[in-house]
């Protein structure tokens, strides 16, 4: 799974026979056939129901859409799984019960897991706008608002504190993790220009080094390192420039409030 995710991030050719074989392997061995979600544990009969989790489903859906599988019925069932099961509550409502919520407390605890929300945005941002159903659009709106009430990386009930301090360190590739830069770019990709994104834009600007580049500040990859932690990163720099090119207007919106 992680090898395929990194290859998708690096822009591997979807028509390569090895990519197609890997996609088919994941669909056959890691997708829970009855629901469409993706599992950490799988086998010849597909993914195990007890190990289906939201961030992994979002990541694998993103990979498969990027590699040209959008119209595949198995990928459509993964979209349906996210629409049906992904949560967006902010710890203010009673957590749902039943499958899949009774498994993996770290993913389905009382407060919605941010990772599941971010990877939902990632997967659905990859779906071409004309291919997004009403249900997908509604899910995007709910996911985006969830991140916006957190100002991307703050605590929604106390905006003076960061909800996830580690997200302020920029990383590539992110694997199942996320950071401010990824979330900001996803919201920008989806057309959001909201004043609540301003602090994230400012954070990106502040992290630019004197040479105009950005550093790789952490590393989550379990594969061979792509770049050196603590050194200038081509990938982080590219993503930072993408965010600033499109996000500068947000600072003006925030200043007028």
JSON list of C-alpha atoms in Angstrom, two decimals:
[
{"chain": "A", "resi": 1, "resn": "UNK", "atom": "CA", "xyz": [0.00, 0.00, 0.00]},
{"chain": "A", "resi": 2, "resn": "UNK", "atom": "CA", "xyz": [2.66, 2.49, 1.01]},
{"chain": "A", "resi": 3, "resn": "UNK", "atom": "CA", "xyz": [4.82, 1.73, -2.02]},
{"chain": "A", "resi": 4, "resn": "UNK", "atom": "CA", "xyz": [1.86, 2.38, -4.30]},
{"chain": "A", "resi": 5, "resn": "UNK", "atom": "CA", "xyz": [0.99, 5.58, -2.42]},
{"chain": "A", "resi": 6, "resn": "UNK", "atom": "CA", "xyz": [4.50, 6.96, -2.83]},
{"chain": "A", "resi": 7, "resn": "UNK", "atom": "CA", "xyz": [4.59, 6.03, -6.52]},
{"chain": "A", "resi": 8, "resn": "UNK", "atom": "CA", "xyz": [1.31, 7.91, -7.00]},
{"chain": "A", "resi": 9, "resn": "UNK", "atom": "CA", "xyz": [2.77, 10.94, -5.19]},
{"chain": "A", "resi": 10, "resn": "UNK", "atom": "CA", "xyz": [5.81, 10.81, -7.47]},
{"chain": "A", "resi": 11, "resn": "UNK", "atom": "CA", "xyz": [3.65, 10.76, -10.62]},
{"chain": "A", "resi": 12, "resn": "UNK", "atom": "CA", "xyz": [4.24, 7.21, -11.77]},
{"chain": "A", "resi": 13, "resn": "UNK", "atom": "CA", "xyz": [2.70, 6.21, -15.10]},
{"chain": "A", "resi": 14, "resn": "UNK", "atom": "CA", "xyz": [-0.78, 4.76, -14.57]},
{"chain": "A", "resi": 15, "resn": "UNK", "atom": "CA", "xyz": [-0.37, 2.63, -17.71]},
{"chain": "A", "resi": 16, "resn": "UNK", "atom": "CA", "xyz": [2.72, 0.87, -16.42]},
{"chain": "A", "resi": 17, "resn": "UNK", "atom": "CA", "xyz": [1.93, -2.84, -16.08]},
{"chain": "A", "resi": 18, "resn": "UNK", "atom": "CA", "xyz": [3.52, -2.94, -12.62]},
{"chain": "A", "resi": 19, "resn": "UNK", "atom": "CA", "xyz": [1.27, -0.12, -11.40]},
{"chain": "A", "resi": 20, "resn": "UNK", "atom": "CA", "xyz": [-1.82, -1.83, -12.78]},
{"chain": "A", "resi": 21, "resn": "UNK", "atom": "CA", "xyz": [-0.82, -5.12, -11.16]},
{"chain": "A", "resi": 22, "resn": "UNK", "atom": "CA", "xyz": [-0.30, -3.41, -7.80]},
{"chain": "A", "resi": 23, "resn": "UNK", "atom": "CA", "xyz": [-3.68, -1.66, -8.01]},
{"chain": "A", "resi": 24, "resn": "UNK", "atom": "CA", "xyz": [-5.40, -4.95, -8.78]},
{"chain": "A", "resi": 25, "resn": "UNK", "atom": "CA", "xyz": [-3.59, -6.62, -5.90]},
{"chain": "A", "resi": 26, "resn": "UNK", "atom": "CA", "xyz": [-4.80, -3.96, -3.45]},
{"chain": "A", "resi": 27, "resn": "UNK", "atom": "CA", "xyz": [-8.38, -4.18, -4.73]},
{"chain": "A", "resi": 28, "resn": "UNK", "atom": "CA", "xyz": [-8.40, -7.96, -4.48]},
{"chain": "A", "resi": 29, "resn": "UNK", "atom": "CA", "xyz": [-6.63, -8.33, -1.15]},
{"chain": "A", "resi": 30, "resn": "UNK", "atom": "CA", "xyz": [-7.22, -5.17, 0.93]},
{"chain": "A", "resi": 31, "resn": "UNK", "atom": "CA", "xyz": [-10.71, -3.98, 0.04]},
{"chain": "A", "resi": 32, "resn": "UNK", "atom": "CA", "xyz": [-13.56, -5.20, 2.22]},
{"chain": "A", "resi": 33, "resn": "UNK", "atom": "CA", "xyz": [-15.78, -6.57, -0.51]},
{"chain": "A", "resi": 34, "resn": "UNK", "atom": "CA", "xyz": [-19.08, -6.17, 1.33]},
{"chain": "A", "resi": 35, "resn": "UNK", "atom": "CA", "xyz": [-18.66, -2.45, 2.09]},
{"chain": "A", "resi": 36, "resn": "UNK", "atom": "CA", "xyz": [-15.95, -0.97, -0.14]},
{"chain": "A", "resi": 37, "resn": "UNK", "atom": "CA", "xyz": [-13.68, 0.24, 2.67]},
{"chain": "A", "resi": 38, "resn": "UNK", "atom": "CA", "xyz": [-9.99, -0.66, 2.86]},
{"chain": "A", "resi": 39, "resn": "UNK", "atom": "CA", "xyz": [-8.42, -2.74, 5.58]},
{"chain": "A", "resi": 40, "resn": "UNK", "atom": "CA", "xyz": [-4.96, -2.97, 7.09]},
{"chain": "A", "resi": 41, "resn": "UNK", "atom": "CA", "xyz": [-5.34, -6.74, 7.15]},
{"chain": "A", "resi": 42, "resn": "UNK", "atom": "CA", "xyz": [-6.29, -8.64, 4.05]},
{"chain": "A", "resi": 43, "resn": "UNK", "atom": "CA", "xyz": [-6.01, -11.87, 2.14]},
{"chain": "A", "resi": 44, "resn": "UNK", "atom": "CA", "xyz": [-7.45, -13.87, -0.70]},
{"chain": "A", "resi": 45, "resn": "UNK", "atom": "CA", "xyz": [-10.99, -13.01, 0.36]},
{"chain": "A", "resi": 46, "resn": "UNK", "atom": "CA", "xyz": [-10.32, -9.29, 0.59]},
{"chain": "A", "resi": 47, "resn": "UNK", "atom": "CA", "xyz": [-9.84, -6.94, 3.53]},
{"chain": "A", "resi": 48, "resn": "UNK", "atom": "CA", "xyz": [-11.04, -7.86, 6.99]},
{"chain": "A", "resi": 49, "resn": "UNK", "atom": "CA", "xyz": [-14.10, -5.98, 8.25]},
{"chain": "A", "resi": 50, "resn": "UNK", "atom": "CA", "xyz": [-12.55, -5.48, 11.70]},
{"chain": "A", "resi": 51, "resn": "UNK", "atom": "CA", "xyz": [-9.63, -3.52, 10.26]},
{"chain": "A", "resi": 52, "resn": "UNK", "atom": "CA", "xyz": [-11.37, -1.13, 7.85]},
{"chain": "A", "resi": 53, "resn": "UNK", "atom": "CA", "xyz": [-10.33, 2.42, 8.75]},
{"chain": "A", "resi": 54, "resn": "UNK", "atom": "CA", "xyz": [-11.10, 5.85, 7.26]},
{"chain": "A", "resi": 55, "resn": "UNK", "atom": "CA", "xyz": [-7.66, 7.33, 6.57]},
{"chain": "A", "resi": 56, "resn": "UNK", "atom": "CA", "xyz": [-6.50, 4.20, 4.75]},
{"chain": "A", "resi": 57, "resn": "UNK", "atom": "CA", "xyz": [-9.69, 4.08, 2.71]},
{"chain": "A", "resi": 58, "resn": "UNK", "atom": "CA", "xyz": [-9.20, 7.73, 1.70]},
{"chain": "A", "resi": 59, "resn": "UNK", "atom": "CA", "xyz": [-5.56, 7.17, 0.79]},
{"chain": "A", "resi": 60, "resn": "UNK", "atom": "CA", "xyz": [-6.24, 4.05, -1.28]},
{"chain": "A", "resi": 61, "resn": "UNK", "atom": "CA", "xyz": [-9.17, 5.72, -3.00]},
{"chain": "A", "resi": 62, "resn": "UNK", "atom": "CA", "xyz": [-6.92, 8.67, -3.91]},
{"chain": "A", "resi": 63, "resn": "UNK", "atom": "CA", "xyz": [-4.29, 6.28, -5.31]},
{"chain": "A", "resi": 64, "resn": "UNK", "atom": "CA", "xyz": [-6.81, 4.37, -7.40]},
{"chain": "A", "resi": 65, "resn": "UNK", "atom": "CA", "xyz": [-8.49, 7.48, -8.79]},
{"chain": "A", "resi": 66, "resn": "UNK", "atom": "CA", "xyz": [-5.10, 8.96, -9.66]},
{"chain": "A", "resi": 67, "resn": "UNK", "atom": "CA", "xyz": [-4.19, 5.75, -11.47]},
{"chain": "A", "resi": 68, "resn": "UNK", "atom": "CA", "xyz": [-7.35, 5.79, -13.59]},
{"chain": "A", "resi": 69, "resn": "UNK", "atom": "CA", "xyz": [-9.71, 3.50, -11.68]},
{"chain": "A", "resi": 70, "resn": "UNK", "atom": "CA", "xyz": [-12.48, 6.04, -10.97]},
{"chain": "A", "resi": 71, "resn": "UNK", "atom": "CA", "xyz": [-15.11, 4.25, -13.08]},
{"chain": "A", "resi": 72, "resn": "UNK", "atom": "CA", "xyz": [-14.30, 0.84, -11.64]},
{"chain": "A", "resi": 73, "resn": "UNK", "atom": "CA", "xyz": [-17.30, -0.39, -9.57]},
{"chain": "A", "resi": 74, "resn": "UNK", "atom": "CA", "xyz": [-14.95, -1.35, -6.74]},
{"chain": "A", "resi": 75, "resn": "UNK", "atom": "CA", "xyz": [-13.69, 2.22, -6.52]},
{"chain": "A", "resi": 76, "resn": "UNK", "atom": "CA", "xyz": [-17.23, 3.56, -6.67]},
{"chain": "A", "resi": 77, "resn": "UNK", "atom": "CA", "xyz": [-18.05, 1.35, -3.68]},
{"chain": "A", "resi": 78, "resn": "UNK", "atom": "CA", "xyz": [-15.11, 2.92, -1.80]},
{"chain": "A", "resi": 79, "resn": "UNK", "atom": "CA", "xyz": [-16.56, 6.36, -2.52]},
{"chain": "A", "resi": 80, "resn": "UNK", "atom": "CA", "xyz": [-19.89, 5.15, -1.17]},
{"chain": "A", "resi": 81, "resn": "UNK", "atom": "CA", "xyz": [-18.19, 3.84, 1.97]},
{"chain": "A", "resi": 82, "resn": "UNK", "atom": "CA", "xyz": [-16.71, 7.26, 2.76]},
{"chain": "A", "resi": 83, "resn": "UNK", "atom": "CA", "xyz": [-20.00, 9.03, 2.08]},
{"chain": "A", "resi": 84, "resn": "UNK", "atom": "CA", "xyz": [-21.82, 6.62, 4.38]},
{"chain": "A", "resi": 85, "resn": "UNK", "atom": "CA", "xyz": [-19.43, 6.20, 7.29]},
{"chain": "A", "resi": 86, "resn": "UNK", "atom": "CA", "xyz": [-17.04, 9.16, 7.54]},
{"chain": "A", "resi": 87, "resn": "UNK", "atom": "CA", "xyz": [-17.77, 11.30, 10.63]},
{"chain": "A", "resi": 88, "resn": "UNK", "atom": "CA", "xyz": [-17.49, 15.09, 10.91]},
{"chain": "A", "resi": 89, "resn": "UNK", "atom": "CA", "xyz": [-18.59, 15.82, 14.48]},
{"chain": "A", "resi": 90, "resn": "UNK", "atom": "CA", "xyz": [-16.40, 17.88, 16.78]},
{"chain": "A", "resi": 91, "resn": "UNK", "atom": "CA", "xyz": [-16.80, 15.89, 19.96]},
{"chain": "A", "resi": 92, "resn": "UNK", "atom": "CA", "xyz": [-20.13, 17.54, 20.69]},
{"chain": "A", "resi": 93, "resn": "UNK", "atom": "CA", "xyz": [-22.39, 14.63, 19.76]},
{"chain": "A", "resi": 94, "resn": "UNK", "atom": "CA", "xyz": [-22.62, 11.07, 20.97]},
{"chain": "A", "resi": 95, "resn": "UNK", "atom": "CA", "xyz": [-20.32, 8.86, 18.97]},
{"chain": "A", "resi": 96, "resn": "UNK", "atom": "CA", "xyz": [-22.14, 6.45, 16.64]},
{"chain": "A", "resi": 97, "resn": "UNK", "atom": "CA", "xyz": [-22.10, 2.75, 17.43]},
{"chain": "A", "resi": 98, "resn": "UNK", "atom": "CA", "xyz": [-22.10, -0.40, 15.37]},
{"chain": "A", "resi": 99, "resn": "UNK", "atom": "CA", "xyz": [-19.73, -1.36, 12.56]},
{"chain": "A", "resi": 100, "resn": "UNK", "atom": "CA", "xyz": [-17.23, 0.15, 11.78]},
{"chain": "A", "resi": 101, "resn": "UNK", "atom": "CA", "xyz": [-17.36, 2.55, 14.74]},
{"chain": "A", "resi": 102, "resn": "UNK", "atom": "CA", "xyz": [-16.93, -0.14, 17.41]},
{"chain": "A", "resi": 103, "resn": "UNK", "atom": "CA", "xyz": [-13.48, -1.06, 16.08]},
{"chain": "A", "resi": 104, "resn": "UNK", "atom": "CA", "xyz": [-10.21, 0.89, 16.27]},
{"chain": "A", "resi": 105, "resn": "UNK", "atom": "CA", "xyz": [-10.98, 3.45, 18.95]},
{"chain": "A", "resi": 106, "resn": "UNK", "atom": "CA", "xyz": [-8.05, 5.58, 17.79]},
{"chain": "A", "resi": 107, "resn": "UNK", "atom": "CA", "xyz": [-9.87, 6.06, 14.46]},
{"chain": "A", "resi": 108, "resn": "UNK", "atom": "CA", "xyz": [-13.48, 6.20, 15.66]},
{"chain": "A", "resi": 109, "resn": "UNK", "atom": "CA", "xyz": [-13.26, 7.70, 19.14]},
{"chain": "A", "resi": 110, "resn": "UNK", "atom": "CA", "xyz": [-15.63, 10.33, 20.51]},
{"chain": "A", "resi": 111, "resn": "UNK", "atom": "CA", "xyz": [-13.99, 13.14, 18.53]},
{"chain": "A", "resi": 112, "resn": "UNK", "atom": "CA", "xyz": [-13.73, 12.70, 14.76]},
{"chain": "A", "resi": 113, "resn": "UNK", "atom": "CA", "xyz": [-10.23, 11.71, 13.69]},
{"chain": "A", "resi": 114, "resn": "UNK", "atom": "CA", "xyz": [-8.66, 14.53, 11.66]},
{"chain": "A", "resi": 115, "resn": "UNK", "atom": "CA", "xyz": [-6.73, 12.06, 9.50]},
{"chain": "A", "resi": 116, "resn": "UNK", "atom": "CA", "xyz": [-9.90, 10.50, 8.17]},
{"chain": "A", "resi": 117, "resn": "UNK", "atom": "CA", "xyz": [-11.29, 13.91, 7.29]},
{"chain": "A", "resi": 118, "resn": "UNK", "atom": "CA", "xyz": [-8.10, 15.05, 5.54]},
{"chain": "A", "resi": 119, "resn": "UNK", "atom": "CA", "xyz": [-7.77, 11.87, 3.48]},
{"chain": "A", "resi": 120, "resn": "UNK", "atom": "CA", "xyz": [-11.45, 12.18, 2.54]},
{"chain": "A", "resi": 121, "resn": "UNK", "atom": "CA", "xyz": [-10.68, 15.63, 1.15]},
{"chain": "A", "resi": 122, "resn": "UNK", "atom": "CA", "xyz": [-7.62, 14.24, -0.60]},
{"chain": "A", "resi": 123, "resn": "UNK", "atom": "CA", "xyz": [-9.57, 11.43, -2.28]},
{"chain": "A", "resi": 124, "resn": "UNK", "atom": "CA", "xyz": [-12.53, 13.55, -3.34]},
{"chain": "A", "resi": 125, "resn": "UNK", "atom": "CA", "xyz": [-10.34, 16.42, -4.57]},
{"chain": "A", "resi": 126, "resn": "UNK", "atom": "CA", "xyz": [-8.85, 13.93, -7.02]},
{"chain": "A", "resi": 127, "resn": "UNK", "atom": "CA", "xyz": [-12.30, 13.17, -8.48]},
{"chain": "A", "resi": 128, "resn": "UNK", "atom": "CA", "xyz": [-12.88, 15.52, -11.46]},
{"chain": "A", "resi": 129, "resn": "UNK", "atom": "CA", "xyz": [-15.54, 18.16, -10.61]},
{"chain": "A", "resi": 130, "resn": "UNK", "atom": "CA", "xyz": [-17.96, 16.89, -13.26]},
{"chain": "A", "resi": 131, "resn": "UNK", "atom": "CA", "xyz": [-17.72, 13.39, -11.80]},
{"chain": "A", "resi": 132, "resn": "UNK", "atom": "CA", "xyz": [-18.61, 14.43, -8.24]},
{"chain": "A", "resi": 133, "resn": "UNK", "atom": "CA", "xyz": [-22.06, 13.28, -7.21]},
{"chain": "A", "resi": 134, "resn": "UNK", "atom": "CA", "xyz": [-24.33, 15.32, -4.97]},
{"chain": "A", "resi": 135, "resn": "UNK", "atom": "CA", "xyz": [-23.38, 13.05, -2.06]},
{"chain": "A", "resi": 136, "resn": "UNK", "atom": "CA", "xyz": [-19.66, 13.57, -2.76]},
{"chain": "A", "resi": 137, "resn": "UNK", "atom": "CA", "xyz": [-20.12, 17.35, -2.91]},
{"chain": "A", "resi": 138, "resn": "UNK", "atom": "CA", "xyz": [-21.98, 17.32, 0.38]},
{"chain": "A", "resi": 139, "resn": "UNK", "atom": "CA", "xyz": [-19.24, 15.24, 1.96]},
{"chain": "A", "resi": 140, "resn": "UNK", "atom": "CA", "xyz": [-16.59, 17.66, 0.68]},
{"chain": "A", "resi": 141, "resn": "UNK", "atom": "CA", "xyz": [-18.51, 20.57, 2.22]},
{"chain": "A", "resi": 142, "resn": "UNK", "atom": "CA", "xyz": [-18.74, 18.83, 5.59]},
{"chain": "A", "resi": 143, "resn": "UNK", "atom": "CA", "xyz": [-15.07, 17.81, 5.55]},
{"chain": "A", "resi": 144, "resn": "UNK", "atom": "CA", "xyz": [-13.92, 21.29, 4.53]},
{"chain": "A", "resi": 145, "resn": "UNK", "atom": "CA", "xyz": [-15.99, 22.99, 7.21]},
{"chain": "A", "resi": 146, "resn": "UNK", "atom": "CA", "xyz": [-14.61, 20.59, 9.81]},
{"chain": "A", "resi": 147, "resn": "UNK", "atom": "CA", "xyz": [-11.06, 21.69, 8.96]},
{"chain": "A", "resi": 148, "resn": "UNK", "atom": "CA", "xyz": [-12.05, 25.35, 8.68]},
{"chain": "A", "resi": 149, "resn": "UNK", "atom": "CA", "xyz": [-13.57, 25.52, 12.15]},
{"chain": "A", "resi": 150, "resn": "UNK", "atom": "CA", "xyz": [-10.15, 24.32, 13.30]},
{"chain": "A", "resi": 151, "resn": "UNK", "atom": "CA", "xyz": [-8.44, 27.02, 11.21]},
{"chain": "A", "resi": 152, "resn": "UNK", "atom": "CA", "xyz": [-6.69, 23.98, 9.67]},
{"chain": "A", "resi": 153, "resn": "UNK", "atom": "CA", "xyz": [-4.37, 23.26, 12.60]},
{"chain": "A", "resi": 154, "resn": "UNK", "atom": "CA", "xyz": [-5.95, 24.84, 15.71]},
{"chain": "A", "resi": 155, "resn": "UNK", "atom": "CA", "xyz": [-8.24, 23.53, 18.43]},
{"chain": "A", "resi": 156, "resn": "UNK", "atom": "CA", "xyz": [-11.76, 24.49, 17.45]},
{"chain": "A", "resi": 157, "resn": "UNK", "atom": "CA", "xyz": [-12.74, 25.18, 21.06]},
{"chain": "A", "resi": 158, "resn": "UNK", "atom": "CA", "xyz": [-9.53, 27.10, 21.80]},
{"chain": "A", "resi": 159, "resn": "UNK", "atom": "CA", "xyz": [-8.02, 28.70, 18.70]},
{"chain": "A", "resi": 160, "resn": "UNK", "atom": "CA", "xyz": [-5.05, 29.93, 20.70]},
{"chain": "A", "resi": 161, "resn": "UNK", "atom": "CA", "xyz": [-3.69, 26.38, 20.76]},
{"chain": "A", "resi": 162, "resn": "UNK", "atom": "CA", "xyz": [-2.58, 24.07, 17.99]},
{"chain": "A", "resi": 163, "resn": "UNK", "atom": "CA", "xyz": [-4.57, 20.87, 17.81]},
{"chain": "A", "resi": 164, "resn": "UNK", "atom": "CA", "xyz": [-1.69, 18.98, 16.23]},
{"chain": "A", "resi": 165, "resn": "UNK", "atom": "CA", "xyz": [1.66, 20.78, 16.75]},
{"chain": "A", "resi": 166, "resn": "UNK", "atom": "CA", "xyz": [3.43, 18.22, 14.55]},
{"chain": "A", "resi": 167, "resn": "UNK", "atom": "CA", "xyz": [1.36, 19.40, 11.58]},
{"chain": "A", "resi": 168, "resn": "UNK", "atom": "CA", "xyz": [3.36, 22.64, 11.61]},
{"chain": "A", "resi": 169, "resn": "UNK", "atom": "CA", "xyz": [6.36, 20.66, 10.37]},
{"chain": "A", "resi": 170, "resn": "UNK", "atom": "CA", "xyz": [6.27, 20.09, 6.61]},
{"chain": "A", "resi": 171, "resn": "UNK", "atom": "CA", "xyz": [6.78, 16.58, 5.29]},
{"chain": "A", "resi": 172, "resn": "UNK", "atom": "CA", "xyz": [6.93, 14.61, 2.05]},
{"chain": "A", "resi": 173, "resn": "UNK", "atom": "CA", "xyz": [5.63, 11.98, 1.60]},
{"chain": "A", "resi": 174, "resn": "UNK", "atom": "CA", "xyz": [3.02, 12.13, 4.34]},
{"chain": "A", "resi": 175, "resn": "UNK", "atom": "CA", "xyz": [1.77, 8.53, 4.22]},
{"chain": "A", "resi": 176, "resn": "UNK", "atom": "CA", "xyz": [-1.17, 8.30, 6.68]},
{"chain": "A", "resi": 177, "resn": "UNK", "atom": "CA", "xyz": [-0.10, 11.53, 8.42]},
{"chain": "A", "resi": 178, "resn": "UNK", "atom": "CA", "xyz": [-0.82, 15.09, 7.31]},
{"chain": "A", "resi": 179, "resn": "UNK", "atom": "CA", "xyz": [0.49, 18.63, 7.76]},
{"chain": "A", "resi": 180, "resn": "UNK", "atom": "CA", "xyz": [-0.68, 22.22, 7.35]},
{"chain": "A", "resi": 181, "resn": "UNK", "atom": "CA", "xyz": [0.65, 22.37, 3.82]},
{"chain": "A", "resi": 182, "resn": "UNK", "atom": "CA", "xyz": [-1.30, 19.35, 2.60]},
{"chain": "A", "resi": 183, "resn": "UNK", "atom": "CA", "xyz": [-4.57, 20.52, 4.17]},
{"chain": "A", "resi": 184, "resn": "UNK", "atom": "CA", "xyz": [-4.14, 24.07, 2.85]},
{"chain": "A", "resi": 185, "resn": "UNK", "atom": "CA", "xyz": [-3.48, 22.86, -0.69]},
{"chain": "A", "resi": 186, "resn": "UNK", "atom": "CA", "xyz": [-6.44, 20.47, -0.60]},
{"chain": "A", "resi": 187, "resn": "UNK", "atom": "CA", "xyz": [-8.80, 23.26, 0.39]},
{"chain": "A", "resi": 188, "resn": "UNK", "atom": "CA", "xyz": [-7.33, 25.48, -2.31]},
{"chain": "A", "resi": 189, "resn": "UNK", "atom": "CA", "xyz": [-7.65, 22.68, -4.87]},
{"chain": "A", "resi": 190, "resn": "UNK", "atom": "CA", "xyz": [-11.34, 22.44, -3.98]},
{"chain": "A", "resi": 191, "resn": "UNK", "atom": "CA", "xyz": [-11.86, 26.17, -4.48]},
{"chain": "A", "resi": 192, "resn": "UNK", "atom": "CA", "xyz": [-11.96, 27.36, -0.87]},
{"chain": "A", "resi": 193, "resn": "UNK", "atom": "CA", "xyz": [-10.75, 30.89, -0.15]},
{"chain": "A", "resi": 194, "resn": "UNK", "atom": "CA", "xyz": [-11.77, 31.39, 3.47]},
{"chain": "A", "resi": 195, "resn": "UNK", "atom": "CA", "xyz": [-10.31, 33.85, 6.02]},
{"chain": "A", "resi": 196, "resn": "UNK", "atom": "CA", "xyz": [-9.94, 30.94, 8.44]},
{"chain": "A", "resi": 197, "resn": "UNK", "atom": "CA", "xyz": [-7.15, 29.66, 6.20]},
{"chain": "A", "resi": 198, "resn": "UNK", "atom": "CA", "xyz": [-5.06, 32.81, 6.71]},
{"chain": "A", "resi": 199, "resn": "UNK", "atom": "CA", "xyz": [-3.01, 31.52, 9.64]},
{"chain": "A", "resi": 200, "resn": "UNK", "atom": "CA", "xyz": [-1.99, 28.51, 7.60]},
{"chain": "A", "resi": 201, "resn": "UNK", "atom": "CA", "xyz": [-0.91, 30.74, 4.69]},
{"chain": "A", "resi": 202, "resn": "UNK", "atom": "CA", "xyz": [1.13, 32.87, 7.09]},
{"chain": "A", "resi": 203, "resn": "UNK", "atom": "CA", "xyz": [2.78, 29.77, 8.53]},
{"chain": "A", "resi": 204, "resn": "UNK", "atom": "CA", "xyz": [3.88, 28.69, 5.05]},
{"chain": "A", "resi": 205, "resn": "UNK", "atom": "CA", "xyz": [5.35, 32.14, 4.36]},
{"chain": "A", "resi": 206, "resn": "UNK", "atom": "CA", "xyz": [7.19, 32.20, 7.68]},
{"chain": "A", "resi": 207, "resn": "UNK", "atom": "CA", "xyz": [8.88, 28.88, 6.98]},
{"chain": "A", "resi": 208, "resn": "UNK", "atom": "CA", "xyz": [10.50, 29.98, 3.73]},
{"chain": "A", "resi": 209, "resn": "UNK", "atom": "CA", "xyz": [14.28, 29.97, 4.05]},
{"chain": "A", "resi": 210, "resn": "UNK", "atom": "CA", "xyz": [16.55, 32.80, 2.90]},
{"chain": "A", "resi": 211, "resn": "UNK", "atom": "CA", "xyz": [17.37, 30.91, -0.29]},
{"chain": "A", "resi": 212, "resn": "UNK", "atom": "CA", "xyz": [13.66, 30.86, -1.17]},
{"chain": "A", "resi": 213, "resn": "UNK", "atom": "CA", "xyz": [13.16, 27.16, -0.45]},
{"chain": "A", "resi": 214, "resn": "UNK", "atom": "CA", "xyz": [11.51, 25.14, 2.34]},
{"chain": "A", "resi": 215, "resn": "UNK", "atom": "CA", "xyz": [13.04, 22.34, 4.40]},
{"chain": "A", "resi": 216, "resn": "UNK", "atom": "CA", "xyz": [11.92, 18.77, 4.92]},
{"chain": "A", "resi": 217, "resn": "UNK", "atom": "CA", "xyz": [11.18, 18.99, 8.64]},
{"chain": "A", "resi": 218, "resn": "UNK", "atom": "CA", "xyz": [10.14, 15.41, 9.38]},
{"chain": "A", "resi": 219, "resn": "UNK", "atom": "CA", "xyz": [9.95, 11.98, 7.74]},
{"chain": "A", "resi": 220, "resn": "UNK", "atom": "CA", "xyz": [7.19, 9.37, 7.98]},
{"chain": "A", "resi": 221, "resn": "UNK", "atom": "CA", "xyz": [8.11, 7.13, 5.08]},
{"chain": "A", "resi": 222, "resn": "UNK", "atom": "CA", "xyz": [8.88, 3.53, 5.92]},
{"chain": "A", "resi": 223, "resn": "UNK", "atom": "CA", "xyz": [10.48, 3.16, 2.49]},
{"chain": "A", "resi": 224, "resn": "UNK", "atom": "CA", "xyz": [13.78, 4.51, 1.23]},
{"chain": "A", "resi": 225, "resn": "UNK", "atom": "CA", "xyz": [14.12, 8.22, 2.08]},
{"chain": "A", "resi": 226, "resn": "UNK", "atom": "CA", "xyz": [13.30, 10.47, -0.86]},
{"chain": "A", "resi": 227, "resn": "UNK", "atom": "CA", "xyz": [15.02, 13.54, 0.60]},
{"chain": "A", "resi": 228, "resn": "UNK", "atom": "CA", "xyz": [17.14, 14.36, 3.63]},
{"chain": "A", "resi": 229, "resn": "UNK", "atom": "CA", "xyz": [15.40, 15.51, 6.80]},
{"chain": "A", "resi": 230, "resn": "UNK", "atom": "CA", "xyz": [16.51, 19.00, 7.79]},
{"chain": "A", "resi": 231, "resn": "UNK", "atom": "CA", "xyz": [17.64, 19.88, 4.26]},
{"chain": "A", "resi": 232, "resn": "UNK", "atom": "CA", "xyz": [15.97, 21.90, 1.51]},
{"chain": "A", "resi": 233, "resn": "UNK", "atom": "CA", "xyz": [13.20, 19.88, -0.11]},
{"chain": "A", "resi": 234, "resn": "UNK", "atom": "CA", "xyz": [12.15, 20.11, -3.75]},
{"chain": "A", "resi": 235, "resn": "UNK", "atom": "CA", "xyz": [8.79, 18.53, -2.96]},
{"chain": "A", "resi": 236, "resn": "UNK", "atom": "CA", "xyz": [7.95, 20.67, 0.05]},
{"chain": "A", "resi": 237, "resn": "UNK", "atom": "CA", "xyz": [9.11, 23.76, -1.82]},
{"chain": "A", "resi": 238, "resn": "UNK", "atom": "CA", "xyz": [6.87, 22.93, -4.79]},
{"chain": "A", "resi": 239, "resn": "UNK", "atom": "CA", "xyz": [3.86, 22.42, -2.52]},
{"chain": "A", "resi": 240, "resn": "UNK", "atom": "CA", "xyz": [4.60, 25.59, -0.56]},
{"chain": "A", "resi": 241, "resn": "UNK", "atom": "CA", "xyz": [4.83, 27.66, -3.74]},
{"chain": "A", "resi": 242, "resn": "UNK", "atom": "CA", "xyz": [1.54, 26.15, -4.96]},
{"chain": "A", "resi": 243, "resn": "UNK", "atom": "CA", "xyz": [-0.16, 27.21, -1.76]},
{"chain": "A", "resi": 244, "resn": "UNK", "atom": "CA", "xyz": [1.24, 30.76, -1.74]},
{"chain": "A", "resi": 245, "resn": "UNK", "atom": "CA", "xyz": [0.49, 31.36, -5.41]},
{"chain": "A", "resi": 246, "resn": "UNK", "atom": "CA", "xyz": [-3.17, 30.69, -4.78]},
{"chain": "A", "resi": 247, "resn": "UNK", "atom": "CA", "xyz": [-3.49, 31.64, -1.13]},
{"chain": "A", "resi": 248, "resn": "UNK", "atom": "CA", "xyz": [-2.20, 35.20, -1.05]},
{"chain": "A", "resi": 249, "resn": "UNK", "atom": "CA", "xyz": [-5.71, 36.61, -1.54]},
{"chain": "A", "resi": 250, "resn": "UNK", "atom": "CA", "xyz": [-6.82, 34.93, 1.69]},
{"chain": "A", "resi": 251, "resn": "UNK", "atom": "CA", "xyz": [-4.59, 37.24, 3.69]},
{"chain": "A", "resi": 252, "resn": "UNK", "atom": "CA", "xyz": [-6.42, 40.21, 2.22]},
{"chain": "A", "resi": 253, "resn": "UNK", "atom": "CA", "xyz": [-9.77, 38.70, 3.12]},
{"chain": "A", "resi": 254, "resn": "UNK", "atom": "CA", "xyz": [-8.66, 38.15, 6.71]},
{"chain": "A", "resi": 255, "resn": "UNK", "atom": "CA", "xyz": [-7.26, 41.68, 6.99]},
{"chain": "A", "resi": 256, "resn": "UNK", "atom": "CA", "xyz": [-10.64, 43.19, 6.08]},
{"chain": "A", "resi": 257, "resn": "UNK", "atom": "CA", "xyz": [-12.48, 41.37, 8.86]}
]
